[in-house]
Coordinates of C-alpha atoms in Angstrom, one line a residue:
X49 CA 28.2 86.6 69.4
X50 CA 29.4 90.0 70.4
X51 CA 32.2 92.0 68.7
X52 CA 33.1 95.3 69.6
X53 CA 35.1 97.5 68.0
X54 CA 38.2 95.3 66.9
X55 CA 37.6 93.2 69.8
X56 CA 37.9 89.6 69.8
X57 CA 34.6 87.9 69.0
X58 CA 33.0 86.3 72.4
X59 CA 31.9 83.1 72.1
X60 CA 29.7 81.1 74.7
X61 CA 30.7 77.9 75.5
X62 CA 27.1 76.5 74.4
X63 CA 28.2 77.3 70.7
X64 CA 31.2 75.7 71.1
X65 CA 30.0 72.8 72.0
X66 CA 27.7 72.7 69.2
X67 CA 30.5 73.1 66.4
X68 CA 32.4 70.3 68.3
X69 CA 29.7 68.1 67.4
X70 CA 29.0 69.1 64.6
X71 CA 32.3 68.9 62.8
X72 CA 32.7 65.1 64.9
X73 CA 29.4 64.1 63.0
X74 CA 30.7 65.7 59.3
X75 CA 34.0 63.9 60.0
X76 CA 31.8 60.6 61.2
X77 CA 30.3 61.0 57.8
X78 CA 32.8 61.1 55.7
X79 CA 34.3 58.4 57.1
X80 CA 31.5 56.3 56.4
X81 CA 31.5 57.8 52.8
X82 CA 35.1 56.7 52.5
X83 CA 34.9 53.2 53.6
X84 CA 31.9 52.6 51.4
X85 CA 33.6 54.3 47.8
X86 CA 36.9 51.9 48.9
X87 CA 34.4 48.8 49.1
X88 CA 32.3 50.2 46.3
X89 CA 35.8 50.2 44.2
X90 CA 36.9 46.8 45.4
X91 CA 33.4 45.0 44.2
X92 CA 33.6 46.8 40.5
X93 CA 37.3 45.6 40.3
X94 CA 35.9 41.8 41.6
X95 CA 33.1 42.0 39.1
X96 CA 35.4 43.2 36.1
X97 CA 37.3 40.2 37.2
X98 CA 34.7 37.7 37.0
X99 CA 33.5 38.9 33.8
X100 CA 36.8 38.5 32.4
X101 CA 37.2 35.2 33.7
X102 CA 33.5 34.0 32.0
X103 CA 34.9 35.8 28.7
X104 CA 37.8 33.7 29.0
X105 CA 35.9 30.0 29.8
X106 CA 33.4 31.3 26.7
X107 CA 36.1 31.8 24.5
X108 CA 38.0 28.3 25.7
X109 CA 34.7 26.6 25.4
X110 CA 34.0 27.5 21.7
X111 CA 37.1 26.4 20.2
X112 CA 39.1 23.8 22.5
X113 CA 39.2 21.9 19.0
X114 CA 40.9 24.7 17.0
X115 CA 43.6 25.1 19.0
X116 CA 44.4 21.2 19.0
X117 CA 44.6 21.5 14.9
X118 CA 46.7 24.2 15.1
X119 CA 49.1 22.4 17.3
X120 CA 49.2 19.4 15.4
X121 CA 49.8 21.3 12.0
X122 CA 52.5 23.3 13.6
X123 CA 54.5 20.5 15.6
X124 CA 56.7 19.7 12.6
X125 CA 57.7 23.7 11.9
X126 CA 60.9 24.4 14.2
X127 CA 60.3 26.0 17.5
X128 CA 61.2 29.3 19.4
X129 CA 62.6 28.5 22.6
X130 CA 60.0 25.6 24.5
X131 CA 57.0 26.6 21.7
X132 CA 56.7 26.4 17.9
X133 CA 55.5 29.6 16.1
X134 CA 52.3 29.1 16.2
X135 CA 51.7 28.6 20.0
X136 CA 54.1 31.2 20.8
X137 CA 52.1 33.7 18.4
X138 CA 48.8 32.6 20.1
X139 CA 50.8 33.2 23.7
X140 CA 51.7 36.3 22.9
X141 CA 48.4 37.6 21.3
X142 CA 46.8 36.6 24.6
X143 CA 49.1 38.7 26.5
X144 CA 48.5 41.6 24.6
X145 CA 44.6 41.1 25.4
X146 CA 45.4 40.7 28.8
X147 CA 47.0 43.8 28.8
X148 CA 44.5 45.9 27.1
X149 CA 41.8 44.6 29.6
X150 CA 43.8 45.1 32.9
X151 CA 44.7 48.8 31.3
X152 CA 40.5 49.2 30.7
X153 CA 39.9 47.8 34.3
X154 CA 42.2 49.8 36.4
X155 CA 41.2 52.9 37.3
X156 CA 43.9 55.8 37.9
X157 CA 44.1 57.2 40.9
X158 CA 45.7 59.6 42.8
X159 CA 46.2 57.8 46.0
X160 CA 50.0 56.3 46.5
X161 CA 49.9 55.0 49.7
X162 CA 53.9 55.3 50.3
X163 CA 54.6 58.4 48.4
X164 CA 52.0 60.7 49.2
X165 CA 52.6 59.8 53.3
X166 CA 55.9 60.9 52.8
X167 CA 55.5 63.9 50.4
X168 CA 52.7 64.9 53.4
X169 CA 55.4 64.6 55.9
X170 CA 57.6 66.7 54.1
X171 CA 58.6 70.6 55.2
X172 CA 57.3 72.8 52.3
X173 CA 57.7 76.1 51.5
X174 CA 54.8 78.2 48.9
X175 CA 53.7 75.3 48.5
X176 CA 57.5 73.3 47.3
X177 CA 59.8 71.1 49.4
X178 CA 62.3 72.5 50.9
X179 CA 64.9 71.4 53.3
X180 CA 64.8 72.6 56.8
X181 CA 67.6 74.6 57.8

């Protein structure tokens, strides 16, 4: 490269061609990084998943026979809508645990799909929206 006196730079067409590739084999790259952190994601979510569910067929397997107690004690005790107390208690609690695991499981990210596309699109202006006039 030669630059002379507030010149323009002159570039051959030799390095050009260079950087073009260059920058197609980084973007190549991070492509390939992409695709495999996405998949990487989606088999930690699947295996959270199936541990949860062998948590769940554990814990159903250990006491099938206290939950049939419970409901026989509590069939005679007036009900809350279609369960008695006790069931809808027992409902509930699993919800809650349900809950707590899917908030431990789920990772926050920054990546909405729909809003981000179309905060992306919008005009901004120092770095705000702004309307285009």
């Amino acid at each position: 490269m030669i630059q002379v006196m507030g010149l323009p730079e002159v570039v051959k067409a030799e390095e050009i061609l260079d950087v073009q590739k260059v920058a197609s084999i980084i973007m190549q790259e991070r492509e390939k990084r992409f695709s495999l952190t996405k998949e990487l994601i989606f088999q930690k979510r699947k295996n959270a998943q199936l541990e949860t569910f062998i948590e769940e067929l554990e814990e159903s397997l250990e006491n099938p026979q206290e939950i049939k107690i419970n409901e026989e004690k509590t069939d005679n005790k007036p009900k809350i809508g279609a369960y008695s107390a006790m069931i809808r208690k027992m409902k509930i609690k699993r919800y809650k645990l349900k809950l707590k695991k899917h908030r431990k499981q789920v990772e926050i990210t920054r990546e909405y799909k729909g809003r981000s596309r179309a905060a992306k699109s919008k005009l901004r202006v120092n770095g705000k929206f702004a309307r285009k006039t």
